[in-house]
Tab-separated table of C-alpha atoms in Angstrom:
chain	number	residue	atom	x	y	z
A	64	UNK	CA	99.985	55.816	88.989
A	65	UNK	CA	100.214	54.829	92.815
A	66	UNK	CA	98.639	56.500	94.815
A	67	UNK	CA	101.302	58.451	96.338
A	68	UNK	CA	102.590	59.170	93.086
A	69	UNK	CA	99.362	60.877	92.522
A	70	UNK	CA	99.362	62.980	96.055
A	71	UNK	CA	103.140	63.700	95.005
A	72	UNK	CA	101.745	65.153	91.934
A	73	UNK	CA	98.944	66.798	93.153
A	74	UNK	CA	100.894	68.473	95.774
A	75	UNK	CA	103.725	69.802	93.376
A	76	UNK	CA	101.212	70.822	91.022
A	77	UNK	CA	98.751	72.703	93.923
A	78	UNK	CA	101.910	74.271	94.908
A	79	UNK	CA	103.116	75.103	92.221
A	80	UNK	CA	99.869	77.012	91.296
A	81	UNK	CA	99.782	78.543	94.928
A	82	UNK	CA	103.391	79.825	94.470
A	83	UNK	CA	102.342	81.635	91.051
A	84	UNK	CA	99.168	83.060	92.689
A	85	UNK	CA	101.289	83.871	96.073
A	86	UNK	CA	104.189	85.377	94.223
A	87	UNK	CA	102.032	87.012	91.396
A	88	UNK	CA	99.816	88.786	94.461
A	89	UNK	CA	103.116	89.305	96.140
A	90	UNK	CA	104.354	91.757	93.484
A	91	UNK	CA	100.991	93.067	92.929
A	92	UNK	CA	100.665	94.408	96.630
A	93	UNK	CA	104.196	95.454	95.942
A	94	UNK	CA	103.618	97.451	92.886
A	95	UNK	CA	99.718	98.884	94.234
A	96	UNK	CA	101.629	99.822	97.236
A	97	UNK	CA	104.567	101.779	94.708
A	98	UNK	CA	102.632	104.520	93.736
A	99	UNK	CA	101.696	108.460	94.330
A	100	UNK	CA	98.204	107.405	95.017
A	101	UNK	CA	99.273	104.659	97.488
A	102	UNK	CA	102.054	107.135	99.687
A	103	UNK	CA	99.812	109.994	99.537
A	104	UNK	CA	96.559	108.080	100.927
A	105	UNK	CA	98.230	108.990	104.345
A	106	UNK	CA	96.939	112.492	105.344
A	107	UNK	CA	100.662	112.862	107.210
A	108	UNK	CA	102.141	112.502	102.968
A	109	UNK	CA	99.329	114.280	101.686
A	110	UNK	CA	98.956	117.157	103.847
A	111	UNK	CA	102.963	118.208	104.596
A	112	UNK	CA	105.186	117.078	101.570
A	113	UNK	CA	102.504	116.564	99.274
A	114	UNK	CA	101.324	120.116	98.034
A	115	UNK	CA	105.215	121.055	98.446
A	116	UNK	CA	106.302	118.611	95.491
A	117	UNK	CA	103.692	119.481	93.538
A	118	UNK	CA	105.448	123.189	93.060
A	119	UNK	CA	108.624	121.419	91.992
A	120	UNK	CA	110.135	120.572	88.744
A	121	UNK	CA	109.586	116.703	89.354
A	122	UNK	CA	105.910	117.604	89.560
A	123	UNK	CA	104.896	119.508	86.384
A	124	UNK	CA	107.956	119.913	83.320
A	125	UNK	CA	108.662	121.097	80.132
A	126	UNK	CA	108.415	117.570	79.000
A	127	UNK	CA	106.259	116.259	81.148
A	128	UNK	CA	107.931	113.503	82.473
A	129	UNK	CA	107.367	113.070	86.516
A	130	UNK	CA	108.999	111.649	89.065
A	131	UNK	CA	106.634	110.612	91.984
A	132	UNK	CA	107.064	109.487	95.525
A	133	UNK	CA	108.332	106.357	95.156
A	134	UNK	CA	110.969	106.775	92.356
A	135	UNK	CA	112.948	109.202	94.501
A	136	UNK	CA	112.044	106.990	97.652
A	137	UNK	CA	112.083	103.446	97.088
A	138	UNK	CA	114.857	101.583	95.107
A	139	UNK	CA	114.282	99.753	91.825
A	140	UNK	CA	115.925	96.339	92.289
A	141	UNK	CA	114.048	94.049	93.726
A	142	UNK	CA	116.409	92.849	96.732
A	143	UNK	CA	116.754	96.862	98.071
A	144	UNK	CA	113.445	96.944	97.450
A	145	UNK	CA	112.013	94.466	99.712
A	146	UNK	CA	115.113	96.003	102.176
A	147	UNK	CA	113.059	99.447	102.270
A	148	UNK	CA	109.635	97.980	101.879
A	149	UNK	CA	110.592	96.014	105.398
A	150	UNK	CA	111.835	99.156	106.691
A	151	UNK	CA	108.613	100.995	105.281
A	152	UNK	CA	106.313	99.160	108.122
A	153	UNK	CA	107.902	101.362	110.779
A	154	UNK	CA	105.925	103.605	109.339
A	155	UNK	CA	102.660	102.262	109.929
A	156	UNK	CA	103.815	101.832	113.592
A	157	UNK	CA	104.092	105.706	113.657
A	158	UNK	CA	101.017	106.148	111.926
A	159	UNK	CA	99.122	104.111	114.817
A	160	UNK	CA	101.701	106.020	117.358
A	161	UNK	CA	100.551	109.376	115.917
A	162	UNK	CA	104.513	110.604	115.477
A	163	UNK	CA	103.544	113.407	112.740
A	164	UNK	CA	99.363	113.393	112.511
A	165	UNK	CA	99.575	117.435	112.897
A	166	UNK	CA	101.436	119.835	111.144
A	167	UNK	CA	103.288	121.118	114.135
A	168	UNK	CA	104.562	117.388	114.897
A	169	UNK	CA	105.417	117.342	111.113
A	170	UNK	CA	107.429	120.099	111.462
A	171	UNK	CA	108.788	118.900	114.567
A	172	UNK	CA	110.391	115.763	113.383
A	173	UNK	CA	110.749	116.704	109.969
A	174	UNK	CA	114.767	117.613	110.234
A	175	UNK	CA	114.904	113.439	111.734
A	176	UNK	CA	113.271	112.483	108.739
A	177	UNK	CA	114.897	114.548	106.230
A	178	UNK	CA	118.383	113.826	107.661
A	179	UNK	CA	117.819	110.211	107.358
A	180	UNK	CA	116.817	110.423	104.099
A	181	UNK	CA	119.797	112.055	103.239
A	182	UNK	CA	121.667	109.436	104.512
A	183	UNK	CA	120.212	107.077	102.938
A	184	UNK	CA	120.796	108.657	99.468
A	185	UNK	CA	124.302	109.133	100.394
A	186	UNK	CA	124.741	105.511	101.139
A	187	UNK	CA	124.030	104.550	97.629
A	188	UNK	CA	125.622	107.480	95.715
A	189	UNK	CA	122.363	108.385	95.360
A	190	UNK	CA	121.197	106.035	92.864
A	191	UNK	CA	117.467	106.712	92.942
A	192	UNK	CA	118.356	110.070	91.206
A	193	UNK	CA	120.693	108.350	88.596
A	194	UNK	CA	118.217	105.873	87.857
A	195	UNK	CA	116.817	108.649	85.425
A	196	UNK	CA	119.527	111.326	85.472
A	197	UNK	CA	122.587	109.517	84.493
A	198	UNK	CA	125.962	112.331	84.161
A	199	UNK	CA	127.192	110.173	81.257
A	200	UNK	CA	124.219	111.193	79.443
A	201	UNK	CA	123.772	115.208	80.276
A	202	UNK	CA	124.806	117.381	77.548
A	203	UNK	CA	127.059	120.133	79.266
A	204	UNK	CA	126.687	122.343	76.533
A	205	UNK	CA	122.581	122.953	77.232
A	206	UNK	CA	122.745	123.037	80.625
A	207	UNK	CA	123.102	126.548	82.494
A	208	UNK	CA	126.463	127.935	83.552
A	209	UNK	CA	126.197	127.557	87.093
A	210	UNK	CA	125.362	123.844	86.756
A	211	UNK	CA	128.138	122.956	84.454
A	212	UNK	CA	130.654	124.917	87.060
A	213	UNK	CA	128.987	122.766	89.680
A	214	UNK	CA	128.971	119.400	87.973
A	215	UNK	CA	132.196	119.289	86.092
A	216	UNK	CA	134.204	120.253	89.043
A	217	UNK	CA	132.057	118.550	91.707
A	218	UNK	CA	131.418	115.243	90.880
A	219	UNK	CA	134.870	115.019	90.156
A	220	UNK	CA	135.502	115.354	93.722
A	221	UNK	CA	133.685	112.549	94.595
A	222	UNK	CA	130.040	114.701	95.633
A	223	UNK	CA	126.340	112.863	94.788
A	224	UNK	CA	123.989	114.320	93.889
A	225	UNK	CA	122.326	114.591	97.152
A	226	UNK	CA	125.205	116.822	98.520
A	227	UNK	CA	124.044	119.611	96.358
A	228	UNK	CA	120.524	119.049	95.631
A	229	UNK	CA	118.910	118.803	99.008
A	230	UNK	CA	115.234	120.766	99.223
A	231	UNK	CA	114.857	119.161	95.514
A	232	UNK	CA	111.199	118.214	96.303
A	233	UNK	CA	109.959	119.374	99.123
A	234	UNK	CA	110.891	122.131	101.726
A	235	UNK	CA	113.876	122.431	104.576
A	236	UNK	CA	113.361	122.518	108.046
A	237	UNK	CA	115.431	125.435	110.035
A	238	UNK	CA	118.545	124.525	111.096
A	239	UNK	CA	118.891	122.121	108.160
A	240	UNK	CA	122.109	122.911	107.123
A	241	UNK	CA	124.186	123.112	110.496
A	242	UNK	CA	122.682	119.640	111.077
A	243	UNK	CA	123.467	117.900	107.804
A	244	UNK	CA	127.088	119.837	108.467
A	245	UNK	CA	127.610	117.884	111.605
A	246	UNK	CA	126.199	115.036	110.527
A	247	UNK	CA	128.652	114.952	107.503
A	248	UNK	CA	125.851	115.344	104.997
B	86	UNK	CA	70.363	144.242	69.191
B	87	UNK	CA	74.024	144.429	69.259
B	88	UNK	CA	75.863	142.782	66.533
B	89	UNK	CA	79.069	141.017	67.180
B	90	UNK	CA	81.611	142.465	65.513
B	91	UNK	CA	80.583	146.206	66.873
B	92	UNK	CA	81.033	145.297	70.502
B	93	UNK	CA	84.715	145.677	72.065
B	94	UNK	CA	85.180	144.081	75.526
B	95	UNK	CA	87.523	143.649	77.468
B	96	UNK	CA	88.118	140.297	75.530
B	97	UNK	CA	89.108	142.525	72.295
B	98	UNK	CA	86.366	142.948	69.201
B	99	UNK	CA	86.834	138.897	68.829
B	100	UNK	CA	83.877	137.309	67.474
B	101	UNK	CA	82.585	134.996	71.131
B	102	UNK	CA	81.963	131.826	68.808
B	103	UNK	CA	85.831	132.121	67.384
B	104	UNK	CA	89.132	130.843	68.895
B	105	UNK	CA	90.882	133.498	70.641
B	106	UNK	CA	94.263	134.072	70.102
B	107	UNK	CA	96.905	132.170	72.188
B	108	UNK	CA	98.407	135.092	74.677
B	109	UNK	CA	102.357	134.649	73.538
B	110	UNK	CA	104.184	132.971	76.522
B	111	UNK	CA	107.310	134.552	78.234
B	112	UNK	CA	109.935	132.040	79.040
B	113	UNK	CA	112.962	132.918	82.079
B	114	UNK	CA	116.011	133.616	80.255
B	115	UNK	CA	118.876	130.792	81.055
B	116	UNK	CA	121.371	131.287	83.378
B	117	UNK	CA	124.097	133.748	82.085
B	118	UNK	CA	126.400	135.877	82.996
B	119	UNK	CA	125.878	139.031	85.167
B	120	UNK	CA	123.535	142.078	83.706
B	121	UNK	CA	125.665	145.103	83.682
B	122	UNK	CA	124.034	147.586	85.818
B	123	UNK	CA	122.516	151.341	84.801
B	124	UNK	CA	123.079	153.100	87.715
B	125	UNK	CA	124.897	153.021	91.010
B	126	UNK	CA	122.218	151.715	93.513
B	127	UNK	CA	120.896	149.452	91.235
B	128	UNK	CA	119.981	146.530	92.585
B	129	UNK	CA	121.522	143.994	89.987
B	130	UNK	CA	119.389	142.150	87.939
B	131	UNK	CA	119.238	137.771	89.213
B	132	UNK	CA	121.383	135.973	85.787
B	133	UNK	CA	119.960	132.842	86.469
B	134	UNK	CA	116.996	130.752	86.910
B	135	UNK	CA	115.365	131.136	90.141
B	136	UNK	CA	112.428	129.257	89.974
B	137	UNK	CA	111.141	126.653	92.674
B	138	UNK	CA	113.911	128.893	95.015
B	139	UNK	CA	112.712	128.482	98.654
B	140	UNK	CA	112.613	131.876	100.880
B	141	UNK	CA	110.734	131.541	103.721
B	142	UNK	CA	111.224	131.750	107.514
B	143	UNK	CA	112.883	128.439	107.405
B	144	UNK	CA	115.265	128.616	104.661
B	145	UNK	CA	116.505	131.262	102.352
B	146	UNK	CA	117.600	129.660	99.228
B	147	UNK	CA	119.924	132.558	97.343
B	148	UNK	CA	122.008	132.870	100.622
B	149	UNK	CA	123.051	129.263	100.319
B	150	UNK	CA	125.226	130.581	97.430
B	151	UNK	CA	125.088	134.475	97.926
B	152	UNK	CA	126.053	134.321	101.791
B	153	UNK	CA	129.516	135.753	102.686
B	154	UNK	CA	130.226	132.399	103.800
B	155	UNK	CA	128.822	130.466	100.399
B	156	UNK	CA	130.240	133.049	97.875
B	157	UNK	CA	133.616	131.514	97.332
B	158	UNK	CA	132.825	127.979	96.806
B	159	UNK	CA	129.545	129.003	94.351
B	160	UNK	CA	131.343	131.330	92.463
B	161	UNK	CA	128.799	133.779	93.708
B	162	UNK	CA	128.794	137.615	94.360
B	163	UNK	CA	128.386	138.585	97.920
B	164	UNK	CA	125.879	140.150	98.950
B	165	UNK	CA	126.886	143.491	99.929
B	166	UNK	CA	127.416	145.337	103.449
B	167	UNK	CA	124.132	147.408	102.940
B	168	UNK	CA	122.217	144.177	103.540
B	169	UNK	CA	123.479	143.679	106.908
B	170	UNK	CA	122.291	146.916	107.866
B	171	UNK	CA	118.676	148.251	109.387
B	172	UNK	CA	116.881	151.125	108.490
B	173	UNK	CA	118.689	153.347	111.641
B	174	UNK	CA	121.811	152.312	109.945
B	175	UNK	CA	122.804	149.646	112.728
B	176	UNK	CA	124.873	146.807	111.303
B	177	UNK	CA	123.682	143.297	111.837
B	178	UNK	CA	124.750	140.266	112.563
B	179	UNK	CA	122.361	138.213	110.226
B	180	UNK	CA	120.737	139.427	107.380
B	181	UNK	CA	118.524	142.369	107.655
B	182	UNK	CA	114.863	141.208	107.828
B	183	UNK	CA	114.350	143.935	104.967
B	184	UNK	CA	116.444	142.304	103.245
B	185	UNK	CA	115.676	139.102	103.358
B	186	UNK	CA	113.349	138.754	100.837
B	187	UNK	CA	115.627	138.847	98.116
B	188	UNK	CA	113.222	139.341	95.184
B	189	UNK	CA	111.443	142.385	96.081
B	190	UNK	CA	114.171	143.968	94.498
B	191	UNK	CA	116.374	141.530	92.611
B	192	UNK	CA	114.288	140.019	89.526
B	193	UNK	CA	115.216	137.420	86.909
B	194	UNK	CA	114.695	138.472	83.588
B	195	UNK	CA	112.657	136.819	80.293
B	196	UNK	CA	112.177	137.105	76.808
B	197	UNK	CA	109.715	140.326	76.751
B	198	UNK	CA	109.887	143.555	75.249
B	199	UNK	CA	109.609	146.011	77.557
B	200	UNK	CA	105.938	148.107	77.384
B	201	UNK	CA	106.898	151.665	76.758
B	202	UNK	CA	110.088	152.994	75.595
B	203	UNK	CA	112.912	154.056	77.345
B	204	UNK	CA	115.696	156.444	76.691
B	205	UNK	CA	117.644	156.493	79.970
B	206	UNK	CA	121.411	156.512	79.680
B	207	UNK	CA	123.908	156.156	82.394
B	208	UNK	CA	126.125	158.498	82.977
B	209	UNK	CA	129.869	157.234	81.707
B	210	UNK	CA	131.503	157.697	84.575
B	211	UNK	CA	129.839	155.010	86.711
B	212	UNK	CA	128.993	152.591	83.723
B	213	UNK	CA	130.247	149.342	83.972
Protein backbone atom coordinates (compact mmCIF):
# COMPACT_ATOMS: atom_id res chain seq x y z
CA UNK A 1 0.00 0.00 0.00
CA UNK A 2 1.24 3.64 -0.93
CA UNK A 3 1.27 5.74 1.27
CA UNK A 4 -1.63 7.74 0.37
CA UNK A 5 -3.52 4.74 -0.07
CA UNK A 6 -2.90 4.19 3.53
CA UNK A 7 -3.93 7.99 4.73
CA UNK A 8 -7.01 7.35 2.27
CA UNK A 9 -7.76 4.43 4.38
CA UNK A 10 -7.07 5.67 7.55
CA UNK A 11 -9.14 8.65 6.99
CA UNK A 12 -12.31 6.70 5.70
CA UNK A 13 -11.91 4.34 8.38
CA UNK A 14 -11.34 7.29 11.37
CA UNK A 15 -14.34 8.74 9.86
CA UNK A 16 -16.17 6.30 9.54
CA UNK A 17 -15.76 5.43 13.30
CA UNK A 18 -16.28 9.23 14.20
CA UNK A 19 -19.59 9.25 12.21
CA UNK A 20 -20.87 6.07 14.28
CA UNK A 21 -19.72 7.66 17.58
CA UNK A 22 -21.11 11.27 16.32
CA UNK A 23 -24.37 9.89 15.07
CA UNK A 24 -24.74 7.19 17.88
CA UNK A 25 -24.21 10.31 20.61
CA UNK A 26 -26.39 12.29 18.30
CA UNK A 27 -29.47 10.13 18.97
CA UNK A 28 -28.47 9.53 22.43
CA UNK A 29 -28.68 13.35 23.39
CA UNK A 30 -31.80 13.09 21.33
CA UNK A 31 -33.46 10.34 23.13
CA UNK A 32 -31.91 11.58 27.02
CA UNK A 33 -33.33 14.83 26.01
CA UNK A 34 -37.07 12.85 25.04
CA UNK A 35 -38.12 12.16 28.30
CA UNK A 36 -40.45 13.26 31.48
CA UNK A 37 -37.35 13.52 33.51
CA UNK A 38 -35.51 15.62 30.87
CA UNK A 39 -38.78 18.37 30.18
CA UNK A 40 -39.59 18.48 33.72
CA UNK A 41 -35.88 19.32 35.01
CA UNK A 42 -37.05 22.95 34.16
CA UNK A 43 -38.76 24.36 37.32
CA UNK A 44 -41.06 26.54 34.59
CA UNK A 45 -42.40 22.41 33.36
CA UNK A 46 -42.22 21.20 36.71
CA UNK A 47 -43.83 23.73 38.73
CA UNK A 48 -47.01 24.93 36.24
CA UNK A 49 -48.03 21.95 33.91
CA UNK A 50 -46.34 19.41 35.76
CA UNK A 51 -48.52 18.62 38.95
CA UNK A 52 -51.60 19.47 36.49
CA UNK A 53 -50.89 16.27 34.22
CA UNK A 54 -50.25 14.28 36.86
CA UNK A 55 -54.26 14.49 37.84
CA UNK A 56 -55.06 13.41 34.29
CA UNK A 57 -55.88 10.20 32.70
CA UNK A 58 -52.48 10.18 30.68
CA UNK A 59 -50.85 10.24 34.10
CA UNK A 60 -52.19 7.32 36.20
CA UNK A 61 -54.91 4.59 34.18
CA UNK A 62 -56.78 1.68 34.48
CA UNK A 63 -54.11 0.01 32.50
CA UNK A 64 -51.41 1.77 33.28
CA UNK A 65 -50.13 2.79 30.21
CA UNK A 66 -48.79 6.67 30.23
CA UNK A 67 -48.30 9.10 27.98
CA UNK A 68 -45.56 11.64 29.07
CA UNK A 69 -44.38 15.00 27.90
CA UNK A 70 -42.84 14.26 24.97
CA UNK A 71 -45.26 11.76 23.28
CA UNK A 72 -48.00 14.39 23.18
CA UNK A 73 -45.23 17.10 22.39
CA UNK A 74 -42.64 16.01 20.16
CA UNK A 75 -43.27 13.99 16.90
CA UNK A 76 -42.05 10.44 16.31
CA UNK A 77 -40.38 10.51 12.88
CA UNK A 78 -37.23 11.44 12.85
CA UNK A 79 -37.29 14.41 10.16
CA UNK A 80 -40.35 16.35 12.36
CA UNK A 81 -38.45 15.50 15.01
CA UNK A 82 -35.30 17.26 14.49
CA UNK A 83 -38.00 20.15 12.95
CA UNK A 84 -39.34 20.60 16.71
CA UNK A 85 -36.15 19.74 18.47
CA UNK A 86 -34.66 22.98 16.36
CA UNK A 87 -37.63 24.82 17.32
CA UNK A 88 -37.26 23.46 21.03
CA UNK A 89 -33.96 25.82 21.57
CA UNK A 90 -36.20 28.88 21.62
CA UNK A 91 -36.91 27.65 24.62
CA UNK A 92 -33.76 27.79 26.29
CA UNK A 93 -33.55 31.42 25.00
CA UNK A 94 -36.67 32.08 27.21
CA UNK A 95 -35.38 30.21 29.94
CA UNK A 96 -32.17 32.61 30.03
CA UNK A 97 -34.82 35.60 29.13
CA UNK A 98 -36.90 34.59 32.18
CA UNK A 99 -40.38 34.64 29.89
CA UNK A 100 -42.37 32.29 32.49
CA UNK A 101 -39.79 31.74 35.75
CA UNK A 102 -42.95 32.74 38.10
CA UNK A 103 -46.23 31.52 38.22
CA UNK A 104 -47.88 34.80 37.48
CA UNK A 105 -45.70 35.09 34.12
CA UNK A 106 -46.81 31.41 33.56
CA UNK A 107 -50.12 32.32 33.71
CA UNK A 108 -49.54 35.31 31.79
CA UNK A 109 -48.33 33.79 28.62
CA UNK A 110 -49.83 30.59 29.05
CA UNK A 111 -52.99 31.29 26.48
CA UNK A 112 -49.64 32.16 23.71
CA UNK A 113 -48.38 28.94 24.48
CA UNK A 114 -51.38 26.90 24.60
CA UNK A 115 -52.77 28.47 21.39
CA UNK A 116 -49.70 27.58 19.57
CA UNK A 117 -49.77 24.33 20.60
CA UNK A 118 -53.02 23.95 19.33
CA UNK A 119 -51.98 24.95 16.19
CA UNK A 120 -49.52 22.94 15.90
CA UNK A 121 -51.66 19.80 16.56
CA UNK A 122 -54.06 21.05 14.09
CA UNK A 123 -51.44 21.27 11.45
CA UNK A 124 -50.84 17.62 11.53
CA UNK A 125 -54.38 16.29 12.19
CA UNK A 126 -53.10 15.83 15.31
CA UNK A 127 -50.99 12.93 14.83
CA UNK A 128 -49.17 12.82 18.16
CA UNK A 129 -52.57 11.68 19.63
CA UNK A 130 -53.14 9.03 16.83
CA UNK A 131 -49.83 7.74 17.23
CA UNK A 132 -51.47 5.65 20.14
CA UNK A 133 -55.20 6.30 19.71
CA UNK A 134 -55.89 5.30 16.23
CA UNK A 135 -60.20 5.65 15.38
CA UNK A 136 -59.79 2.55 13.17
CA UNK A 137 -59.01 0.69 16.19
CA UNK A 138 -61.67 2.08 19.02
CA UNK A 139 -64.42 -0.21 19.68
CA UNK A 140 -67.65 2.07 19.59
CA UNK A 141 -69.55 -0.32 21.36
CA UNK A 142 -67.35 0.15 24.91
CA UNK A 143 -66.96 3.52 24.72
CA UNK A 144 -69.56 5.91 26.58
CA UNK A 145 -72.54 7.41 24.79
CA UNK A 146 -71.51 10.83 24.64
CA UNK A 147 -68.20 9.88 22.97
CA UNK A 148 -69.63 7.69 20.34
CA UNK A 149 -72.27 10.74 19.51
CA UNK A 150 -69.16 12.88 19.37
CA UNK A 151 -66.85 10.69 17.33
CA UNK A 152 -69.09 9.06 14.82
CA UNK A 153 -70.59 12.27 13.76
CA UNK A 154 -67.52 14.48 14.27
CA UNK A 155 -64.72 13.12 12.72
CA UNK A 156 -66.82 12.63 9.92
CA UNK A 157 -66.89 16.25 9.51
CA UNK A 158 -63.47 16.55 9.14
CA UNK A 159 -62.67 17.62 13.29
CA UNK A 160 -59.10 16.23 15.04
CA UNK A 161 -58.90 15.39 17.82
CA UNK A 162 -57.53 18.52 19.17
CA UNK A 163 -60.81 20.42 18.28
CA UNK A 164 -62.57 18.61 21.00
CA UNK A 165 -60.07 17.55 23.42
CA UNK A 166 -58.32 20.72 24.40
CA UNK A 167 -57.50 20.95 28.48
CA UNK A 168 -56.64 17.02 27.90
CA UNK A 169 -53.51 17.38 30.13
CA UNK A 170 -53.16 20.24 31.72
CA UNK A 171 -55.42 23.29 32.63
CA UNK A 172 -57.05 26.37 30.40
CA UNK A 173 -56.22 29.76 30.73
CA UNK A 174 -59.42 32.32 30.88
CA UNK A 175 -60.49 33.46 27.84
CA UNK A 176 -59.35 30.24 26.17
CA UNK A 177 -62.13 29.57 24.20
CA UNK A 178 -63.02 33.09 22.59
CA UNK A 179 -59.34 33.03 21.56
CA UNK A 180 -59.03 29.60 19.98
CA UNK A 181 -62.66 30.82 18.35
CA UNK A 182 -60.98 33.66 16.61
CA UNK A 183 -58.10 32.06 15.96
CA UNK A 184 -60.06 29.25 14.10
CA UNK A 185 -59.02 26.63 16.62
CA UNK B 1 -52.39 -8.55 79.19
CA UNK B 2 -54.81 -8.17 76.45
CA UNK B 3 -55.14 -10.97 74.08
CA UNK B 4 -55.68 -10.35 70.46
CA UNK B 5 -58.65 -11.59 69.45
CA UNK B 6 -60.65 -9.77 72.55
CA UNK B 7 -59.64 -6.29 71.50
CA UNK B 8 -61.97 -4.41 68.81
CA UNK B 9 -60.47 -1.21 67.33
CA UNK B 10 -61.28 0.82 65.17
CA UNK B 11 -59.41 -1.55 62.67
CA UNK B 12 -62.26 -4.33 63.41
CA UNK B 13 -61.38 -7.52 65.92
CA UNK B 14 -58.63 -8.46 63.03
CA UNK B 15 -55.80 -10.25 64.38
CA UNK B 16 -52.62 -7.09 63.81
CA UNK B 17 -50.19 -9.90 62.39
CA UNK B 18 -53.06 -10.97 59.61
CA UNK B 19 -53.90 -9.42 56.19
CA UNK B 20 -56.73 -7.17 56.43
CA UNK B 21 -59.37 -7.36 54.18
CA UNK B 22 -59.22 -5.39 50.85
CA UNK B 23 -61.98 -2.39 51.43
CA UNK B 24 -64.29 -3.28 48.12
CA UNK B 25 -63.66 -0.45 45.54
CA UNK B 26 -66.53 1.71 44.04
CA UNK B 27 -66.12 2.33 40.39
CA UNK B 28 -68.18 5.69 38.48
CA UNK B 29 -70.91 4.22 36.60
CA UNK B 30 -70.41 4.81 32.58
CA UNK B 31 -71.96 7.36 30.86
CA UNK B 32 -75.75 6.66 30.33
CA UNK B 33 -78.67 8.05 29.84
CA UNK B 34 -80.40 10.62 32.15
CA UNK B 35 -81.51 9.46 35.93
CA UNK B 36 -85.15 10.05 36.17
CA UNK B 37 -85.68 12.40 38.92
CA UNK B 38 -87.77 11.85 42.49
CA UNK B 39 -88.99 15.02 43.05
CA UNK B 40 -89.53 18.40 41.47
CA UNK B 41 -86.45 20.47 42.65
CA UNK B 42 -84.27 17.78 42.34
CA UNK B 43 -81.24 18.61 41.18
CA UNK B 44 -80.69 15.79 38.48
CA UNK B 45 -78.28 13.33 39.05
CA UNK B 46 -74.63 13.92 36.38
CA UNK B 47 -75.16 10.44 33.71
CA UNK B 48 -71.76 10.53 32.83
CA UNK B 49 -68.25 10.43 33.81
CA UNK B 50 -66.99 13.55 35.20
CA UNK B 51 -63.75 12.88 36.32
CA UNK B 52 -60.52 15.06 35.59
CA UNK B 53 -63.57 17.91 34.76
CA UNK B 54 -61.92 21.35 35.31
CA UNK B 55 -64.09 24.04 37.43
CA UNK B 56 -62.19 26.65 38.58
CA UNK B 57 -62.04 30.46 38.20
CA UNK B 58 -60.56 29.98 34.84
CA UNK B 59 -62.63 27.48 33.19
CA UNK B 60 -65.80 25.69 33.96
CA UNK B 61 -65.77 22.46 32.22
CA UNK B 62 -69.74 21.21 32.29
CA UNK B 63 -70.74 24.64 30.75
CA UNK B 64 -68.69 23.89 27.69
CA UNK B 65 -71.52 21.40 26.92
CA UNK B 66 -74.33 22.46 29.45
CA UNK B 67 -74.18 26.32 28.47
CA UNK B 68 -77.29 27.68 26.64
CA UNK B 69 -74.99 28.33 23.95
CA UNK B 70 -73.19 24.58 23.95
CA UNK B 71 -76.46 22.59 24.55
CA UNK B 72 -77.48 22.08 20.98
CA UNK B 73 -74.37 20.97 19.40
CA UNK B 74 -73.51 18.45 22.68
CA UNK B 75 -76.72 17.08 22.81
CA UNK B 76 -76.80 18.48 26.28
CA UNK B 77 -79.63 19.69 28.66
CA UNK B 78 -79.53 23.32 29.46
CA UNK B 79 -79.00 24.38 32.36
CA UNK B 80 -82.02 25.92 33.64
CA UNK B 81 -83.19 29.70 34.26
CA UNK B 82 -82.81 29.26 38.13
CA UNK B 83 -79.04 29.23 37.57
CA UNK B 84 -78.90 32.57 36.16
CA UNK B 85 -80.48 33.91 39.08
CA UNK B 86 -78.99 35.33 42.68
CA UNK B 87 -80.22 34.74 45.91
CA UNK B 88 -82.53 38.32 45.78
CA UNK B 89 -83.96 36.73 42.76
CA UNK B 90 -82.09 39.15 40.22
CA UNK B 91 -81.44 37.47 36.88
CA UNK B 92 -77.93 37.39 35.59
CA UNK B 93 -76.15 37.73 32.83
CA UNK B 94 -73.48 34.94 33.49
CA UNK B 95 -73.86 32.19 35.61
CA UNK B 96 -74.69 32.73 39.17
CA UNK B 97 -71.49 32.45 41.28
CA UNK B 98 -73.72 30.00 43.49
CA UNK B 99 -74.06 28.22 40.90
CA UNK B 100 -71.12 27.80 39.49
CA UNK B 101 -69.81 25.08 41.17
CA UNK B 102 -71.75 22.59 39.55
CA UNK B 103 -71.11 19.59 41.84
CA UNK B 104 -72.18 20.79 45.10
CA UNK B 105 -75.35 19.67 44.02
CA UNK B 106 -75.17 17.61 40.85
CA UNK B 107 -73.21 14.19 41.63
CA UNK B 108 -72.23 11.29 39.37
CA UNK B 109 -73.26 8.14 40.56
CA UNK B 110 -71.26 4.49 41.22
CA UNK B 111 -71.75 1.06 41.90
CA UNK B 112 -72.69 1.30 45.83
CA UNK B 113 -75.51 0.31 47.78
CA UNK B 114 -76.84 2.93 49.45
CA UNK B 115 -76.18 2.80 53.63
CA UNK B 116 -79.60 2.78 55.14
CA UNK B 117 -82.80 2.08 53.53
CA UNK B 118 -85.08 4.17 51.93
CA UNK B 119 -88.75 4.10 51.29
CA UNK B 120 -89.47 7.48 49.69
CA UNK B 121 -91.88 7.49 46.78
CA UNK B 122 -92.72 10.30 44.51
CA UNK B 123 -95.80 11.39 44.23
CA UNK B 124 -97.37 10.23 40.57
CA UNK B 125 -98.27 13.25 39.49
CA UNK B 126 -94.83 14.83 39.03
CA UNK B 127 -92.94 11.46 38.27
CA UNK B 128 -91.20 11.31 35.25
Amino acid sequence: MTLGKKIFSGTLITGFILGIIFWGGFNWTLELTNSLSFCTSCHEMRDNVYPEYQNTVHYSNRTGVRAECPDCHVPREWIHKIIRKVEASRELYHKVVGTIDTPEKFEQYRLTMALSEWKRMKSVDSRECRNCHDYESMDFVDQGRRAVKAHSTGLDEGKTCIDCHKGIAHQLPKGWEEAAAKAGL
Amino acid sequence: MINAEELSSLRGDHPLDEVSKVAEKKNWAKDGEPISRNYVQQPPLIPHKIKGYQINLKFNKCLSCHSWKKYRESGATKISQTHFKDRDGNDLAEVSARRYFCTQCHVPQANAKPLVENTFKPVDAVKN
